[in-house]
């Protein structure tokens, strides 16, 4: 945390070195990555890990819902084309190197003691950890809601950034691969609330990194157009409406912020009207 000793900050460096050895040491020969500066090692680890997570989870999920369970969840005429999914992959992969700069820069700030991060849950105890995590998630939900909403409401931001993602505006163009198909700056801006929280309240370093990578899985899930019907969760049914109306359901994990600020539109209510 702020004012921490060099010995304590060394715990964060040791932790990131461990993650680098696990990912890079497993996938690359040592002569490729060991001579690199630590910051480049961390970026390369984030890039490889993020790319694998995006492609592997996307391919398996698409294979399951579009082929193994064909027509069980998605009507035949709503299955996205291979061309649409290929375009989404291309957009996401162009942005991926830039996405990975955010956790890399975050790690540098943590290692230098600029944040309120703590290294071990035992330092604060489980009750405090769970309390801080709850506040963290509320702040992230609030921050992402407003960041997303302003990317729509501020016309230059929409035109030059967010419109890249909203070319996928029909059920038969949306797929799990659309989850990271953003302009690089757009994707970074929507993840920035995670980083801001590190300066506001004590945050477990490993939990923060895991939540950043969970974003990739969650965004894939909410673009598959399958309405999970789990109350309070901002699932794909809600997010599909967002892609068709452009002015509802800006939230991230829950419908709470949209309910509070008057932008919620319920897919179940739409079905009843229909």
Short mmCIF file of C-alpha atoms in Angstrom, two decimals:
data_model
loop_
_atom_site.label_atom_id
_atom_site.label_comp_id
_atom_site.label_asym_id
_atom_site.label_seq_id
_atom_site.Cartn_x
_atom_site.Cartn_y
_atom_site.Cartn_z
CA UNK A 1 0.00 0.00 0.00
CA UNK A 2 0.99 3.68 -0.07
CA UNK A 3 4.29 4.25 1.76
CA UNK A 4 5.12 0.55 1.75
CA UNK A 5 8.72 -0.53 2.26
CA UNK A 6 10.90 -1.77 -0.56
CA UNK A 7 10.77 -5.22 1.04
CA UNK A 8 6.98 -5.26 0.93
CA UNK A 9 6.85 -3.97 -2.66
CA UNK A 10 9.22 -6.79 -3.55
CA UNK A 11 6.34 -9.18 -2.83
CA UNK A 12 4.45 -7.76 -5.81
CA UNK A 13 7.51 -8.06 -8.04
CA UNK A 14 7.97 -11.67 -6.95
CA UNK A 15 4.31 -12.34 -7.71
CA UNK A 16 4.46 -10.92 -11.24
CA UNK A 17 7.73 -12.80 -11.84
CA UNK A 18 5.93 -15.99 -10.82
CA UNK A 19 3.11 -15.34 -13.28
CA UNK A 20 5.67 -14.65 -16.01
CA UNK A 21 7.47 -17.92 -15.34
CA UNK A 22 4.23 -19.89 -15.33
CA UNK A 23 2.95 -18.53 -18.66
CA UNK A 24 6.10 -17.66 -20.59
CA UNK A 25 8.19 -20.48 -19.17
CA UNK A 26 5.53 -22.97 -20.22
CA UNK A 27 4.94 -21.65 -23.73
CA UNK A 28 8.24 -20.10 -24.84
CA UNK A 29 11.93 -21.05 -24.64
CA UNK A 30 13.84 -19.07 -22.05
CA UNK A 31 16.11 -17.30 -24.54
CA UNK A 32 13.05 -15.61 -26.07
CA UNK A 33 11.63 -13.95 -22.96
CA UNK A 34 14.20 -14.03 -20.13
CA UNK A 35 16.44 -11.25 -21.61
CA UNK A 36 13.45 -8.91 -21.92
CA UNK A 37 12.91 -6.11 -19.36
CA UNK A 38 10.38 -7.09 -16.69
CA UNK A 39 7.73 -4.75 -18.05
CA UNK A 40 7.95 -6.37 -21.50
CA UNK A 41 7.82 -9.81 -19.91
CA UNK A 42 4.59 -8.83 -18.16
CA UNK A 43 3.12 -7.38 -21.35
CA UNK A 44 4.03 -10.51 -23.32
CA UNK A 45 2.49 -12.71 -20.63
CA UNK A 46 -0.71 -10.66 -20.65
CA UNK A 47 -0.81 -10.71 -24.46
CA UNK A 48 -0.36 -14.47 -24.74
CA UNK A 49 -2.75 -15.18 -21.87
CA UNK A 50 -5.39 -12.76 -23.15
CA UNK A 51 -5.17 -14.05 -26.70
CA UNK A 52 -5.45 -17.70 -25.66
CA UNK A 53 -8.34 -16.94 -23.32
CA UNK A 54 -10.21 -15.03 -26.04
CA UNK A 55 -9.67 -17.54 -28.84
CA UNK A 56 -10.04 -20.77 -26.88
CA UNK A 57 -13.13 -19.70 -24.91
CA UNK A 58 -14.68 -18.16 -28.04
CA UNK A 59 -14.10 -21.19 -30.25
CA UNK A 60 -15.38 -23.67 -27.67
CA UNK A 61 -18.46 -21.60 -26.87
CA UNK A 62 -19.30 -21.04 -30.54
CA UNK A 63 -18.77 -24.73 -31.31
CA UNK A 64 -21.12 -25.65 -28.47
CA UNK A 65 -24.00 -23.26 -29.18
CA UNK A 66 -23.81 -23.11 -32.99
CA UNK A 67 -22.93 -26.72 -33.83
CA UNK A 68 -23.38 -29.18 -30.95
CA UNK A 69 -26.60 -27.44 -29.81
CA UNK A 70 -27.55 -26.02 -33.18
CA UNK A 71 -31.07 -24.49 -33.10
CA UNK A 72 -31.47 -25.41 -29.41
CA UNK A 73 -30.54 -21.94 -28.16
CA UNK A 74 -30.35 -19.83 -31.32
CA UNK A 75 -32.78 -19.97 -34.28
CA UNK A 76 -31.09 -21.07 -37.49
CA UNK A 77 -31.54 -17.67 -39.15
CA UNK A 78 -29.91 -15.96 -36.14
CA UNK A 79 -26.63 -17.86 -36.20
CA UNK A 80 -23.85 -15.43 -37.20
CA UNK A 81 -21.94 -16.15 -40.38
CA UNK A 82 -18.33 -17.29 -40.40
CA UNK A 83 -17.52 -14.03 -42.16
CA UNK A 84 -19.01 -11.98 -39.31
CA UNK A 85 -17.12 -13.98 -36.67
CA UNK A 86 -13.87 -13.74 -38.65
CA UNK A 87 -14.23 -9.95 -38.80
CA UNK A 88 -14.82 -9.80 -35.05
CA UNK A 89 -11.68 -11.87 -34.43
CA UNK A 90 -9.64 -9.59 -36.68
CA UNK A 91 -10.84 -6.44 -34.87
CA UNK A 92 -10.17 -7.99 -31.47
CA UNK A 93 -6.70 -9.23 -32.39
CA UNK A 94 -5.69 -5.81 -33.72
CA UNK A 95 -6.72 -4.32 -30.39
CA UNK A 96 -5.27 -7.05 -28.16
CA UNK A 97 -1.70 -5.64 -27.93
CA UNK A 98 -3.16 -2.35 -26.71
CA UNK A 99 -5.59 -3.99 -24.30
CA UNK A 100 -2.67 -5.75 -22.64
CA UNK A 101 -0.91 -2.46 -21.96
CA UNK A 102 -3.48 -1.65 -19.25
CA UNK A 103 -2.74 -4.55 -16.85
CA UNK A 104 0.97 -4.15 -17.61
CA UNK A 105 0.99 -0.47 -16.61
CA UNK A 106 -1.16 -1.35 -13.60
CA UNK A 107 1.40 -3.88 -12.42
CA UNK A 108 4.14 -1.24 -12.64
CA UNK A 109 2.09 1.16 -10.51
CA UNK A 110 1.42 -1.55 -7.94
CA UNK A 111 5.08 -2.57 -7.77
CA UNK A 112 6.08 1.06 -7.17
CA UNK A 113 3.65 1.47 -4.30
CA UNK A 114 1.37 4.00 -5.98
CA UNK A 115 -1.82 2.06 -5.24
CA UNK A 116 -3.60 0.67 -2.19
CA UNK A 117 -3.04 -2.94 -3.26
CA UNK A 118 -2.16 -5.59 -0.71
CA UNK A 119 -0.33 -8.80 -1.50
CA UNK A 120 -2.04 -11.41 0.69
CA UNK A 121 -5.60 -11.83 1.94
CA UNK A 122 -4.20 -12.77 5.35
CA UNK A 123 -2.92 -9.20 5.75
CA UNK A 124 -6.48 -7.89 6.11
CA UNK A 125 -8.43 -11.06 6.93
CA UNK A 126 -11.30 -12.63 5.02
CA UNK A 127 -14.11 -10.38 6.37
CA UNK A 128 -12.26 -7.22 5.31
CA UNK A 129 -11.25 -8.79 2.00
CA UNK A 130 -14.87 -9.62 1.16
CA UNK A 131 -16.00 -6.15 2.25
CA UNK A 132 -13.38 -4.45 0.07
CA UNK A 133 -14.20 -6.77 -2.85
CA UNK A 134 -17.91 -5.89 -2.59
CA UNK A 135 -17.15 -2.16 -2.66
CA UNK A 136 -14.71 -2.74 -5.52
CA UNK A 137 -17.38 -4.48 -7.60
CA UNK A 138 -19.96 -1.76 -6.89
CA UNK A 139 -17.49 0.95 -7.97
CA UNK A 140 -16.56 -1.01 -11.10
CA UNK A 141 -20.22 -1.48 -11.96
CA UNK A 142 -20.88 2.24 -11.50
CA UNK A 143 -17.77 3.28 -13.45
CA UNK A 144 -18.34 0.95 -16.41
CA UNK A 145 -22.01 1.92 -16.64
CA UNK A 146 -21.19 5.62 -16.96
CA UNK A 147 -18.16 5.07 -19.17
CA UNK A 148 -20.27 2.95 -21.52
CA UNK A 149 -23.15 5.40 -21.46
CA UNK A 150 -20.92 8.38 -22.25
CA UNK A 151 -19.37 6.45 -25.15
CA UNK A 152 -22.88 6.57 -26.59
CA UNK A 153 -23.99 10.03 -25.46
CA UNK A 154 -20.85 11.96 -26.43
CA UNK A 155 -21.12 11.90 -30.20
CA UNK A 156 -17.39 12.11 -31.11
CA UNK A 157 -16.64 9.22 -28.72
CA UNK A 158 -19.34 7.15 -30.36
CA UNK A 159 -18.37 8.07 -33.91
CA UNK A 160 -14.63 7.50 -33.59
CA UNK A 161 -14.49 4.79 -30.91
CA UNK A 162 -17.63 2.91 -29.92
CA UNK A 163 -19.20 2.61 -33.36
CA UNK A 164 -16.52 0.04 -34.20
CA UNK A 165 -18.27 -2.33 -31.81
CA UNK A 166 -21.81 -1.41 -32.78
CA UNK A 167 -21.58 -2.48 -36.38
CA UNK A 168 -22.76 -5.76 -34.82
CA UNK A 169 -26.34 -4.64 -34.22
CA UNK A 170 -28.44 -7.68 -35.07
CA UNK A 171 -28.75 -11.11 -33.52
CA UNK A 172 -27.29 -12.79 -36.59
CA UNK A 173 -24.15 -10.63 -36.43
CA UNK A 174 -23.47 -10.98 -32.71
CA UNK A 175 -21.30 -13.81 -31.40
CA UNK A 176 -18.99 -14.47 -28.42
CA UNK A 177 -16.12 -13.15 -30.55
CA UNK A 178 -17.78 -9.71 -30.57
CA UNK A 179 -16.99 -9.44 -26.85
CA UNK A 180 -13.56 -7.90 -27.47
CA UNK A 181 -14.15 -6.45 -30.93
CA UNK A 182 -13.65 -2.81 -29.94
CA UNK A 183 -11.51 0.10 -30.95
CA UNK A 184 -8.46 -0.32 -28.63
CA UNK A 185 -9.07 2.93 -26.76
CA UNK A 186 -12.74 2.04 -26.30
CA UNK A 187 -11.86 -1.30 -24.71
CA UNK A 188 -9.28 0.33 -22.44
CA UNK A 189 -11.66 3.09 -21.32
CA UNK A 190 -14.28 0.54 -20.31
CA UNK A 191 -11.72 -1.35 -18.23
CA UNK A 192 -10.25 1.77 -16.57
CA UNK A 193 -12.71 1.66 -13.60
CA UNK A 194 -10.90 -1.50 -12.47
CA UNK A 195 -7.66 0.48 -12.25
CA UNK A 196 -9.19 3.56 -10.61
CA UNK A 197 -10.40 1.36 -7.76
CA UNK A 198 -6.81 0.49 -6.88
CA UNK A 199 -6.24 4.11 -5.83
CA UNK A 200 -9.49 4.36 -3.85
CA UNK A 201 -9.63 1.31 -1.61
CA UNK A 202 -7.43 -1.61 -0.52
CA UNK A 203 -7.50 -4.26 -3.23
CA UNK A 204 -6.01 -7.74 -3.39
CA UNK A 205 -3.52 -7.72 -6.27
CA UNK A 206 -4.21 -11.23 -7.58
CA UNK A 207 -7.97 -10.72 -7.38
CA UNK A 208 -7.66 -7.54 -9.43
CA UNK A 209 -5.69 -9.32 -12.17
CA UNK A 210 -8.14 -12.23 -12.23
CA UNK A 211 -11.09 -9.87 -12.55
CA UNK A 212 -9.46 -8.14 -15.52
CA UNK A 213 -9.16 -11.47 -17.32
CA UNK A 214 -12.69 -12.45 -16.26
CA UNK A 215 -13.82 -9.48 -18.34
CA UNK A 216 -12.88 -11.39 -21.49
CA UNK A 217 -15.02 -14.37 -20.50
CA UNK A 218 -17.96 -12.23 -19.41
CA UNK A 219 -18.00 -10.07 -22.53
CA UNK A 220 -18.01 -13.22 -24.66
CA UNK A 221 -20.97 -14.52 -22.69
CA UNK A 222 -23.13 -11.41 -23.04
CA UNK A 223 -22.72 -11.36 -26.82
CA UNK A 224 -24.04 -14.87 -27.47
CA UNK A 225 -27.70 -13.68 -27.57
CA UNK A 226 -28.83 -16.44 -25.18
CA UNK A 227 -31.08 -14.98 -22.49
CA UNK A 228 -30.12 -16.69 -19.23
CA UNK A 229 -33.09 -15.32 -17.25
CA UNK A 230 -31.11 -14.90 -14.04
CA UNK A 231 -32.55 -11.99 -12.08
CA UNK A 232 -30.21 -9.07 -11.45
CA UNK A 233 -27.60 -10.40 -13.90
CA UNK A 234 -27.02 -8.29 -17.04
CA UNK A 235 -26.98 -11.31 -19.31
CA UNK A 236 -27.04 -11.63 -23.08
CA UNK A 237 -30.77 -11.03 -23.33
CA UNK A 238 -30.31 -7.54 -21.93
CA UNK A 239 -27.17 -6.85 -23.91
CA UNK A 240 -28.75 -7.91 -27.20
CA UNK A 241 -31.36 -5.20 -26.60
CA UNK A 242 -28.51 -2.75 -26.07
CA UNK A 243 -27.11 -3.61 -29.50
CA UNK A 244 -30.47 -3.06 -31.18
CA UNK A 245 -31.73 0.09 -29.41
CA UNK A 246 -28.38 1.75 -28.55
CA UNK A 247 -29.94 3.49 -25.51
CA UNK A 248 -30.72 0.78 -22.96
CA UNK A 249 -28.86 -1.68 -20.75
CA UNK A 250 -25.43 -0.06 -20.44
CA UNK A 251 -24.60 -2.08 -17.33
CA UNK A 252 -21.90 -4.67 -16.98
CA UNK A 253 -22.53 -7.54 -14.57
CA UNK A 254 -25.91 -6.48 -13.18
CA UNK A 255 -29.02 -4.53 -14.13
CA UNK A 256 -28.71 -2.43 -10.97
CA UNK A 257 -27.25 0.74 -12.49
CA UNK A 258 -29.67 0.74 -15.43
CA UNK A 259 -32.56 0.36 -12.99
CA UNK A 260 -31.26 3.25 -10.86
CA UNK A 261 -30.65 5.62 -13.79
CA UNK A 262 -33.70 4.77 -15.88
CA UNK A 263 -32.13 2.97 -18.84
CA UNK A 264 -33.25 -0.59 -18.10
CA UNK A 265 -35.23 -2.52 -20.71
CA UNK A 266 -36.29 -6.05 -19.78
CA UNK A 267 -36.24 -8.74 -22.51
CA UNK A 268 -39.03 -10.59 -20.72
CA UNK A 269 -41.25 -7.50 -20.91
CA UNK A 270 -40.44 -7.21 -24.62
CA UNK A 271 -41.56 -10.80 -25.18
CA UNK A 272 -44.85 -10.18 -23.37
CA UNK A 273 -45.50 -7.09 -25.50
CA UNK A 274 -44.75 -9.06 -28.65
#
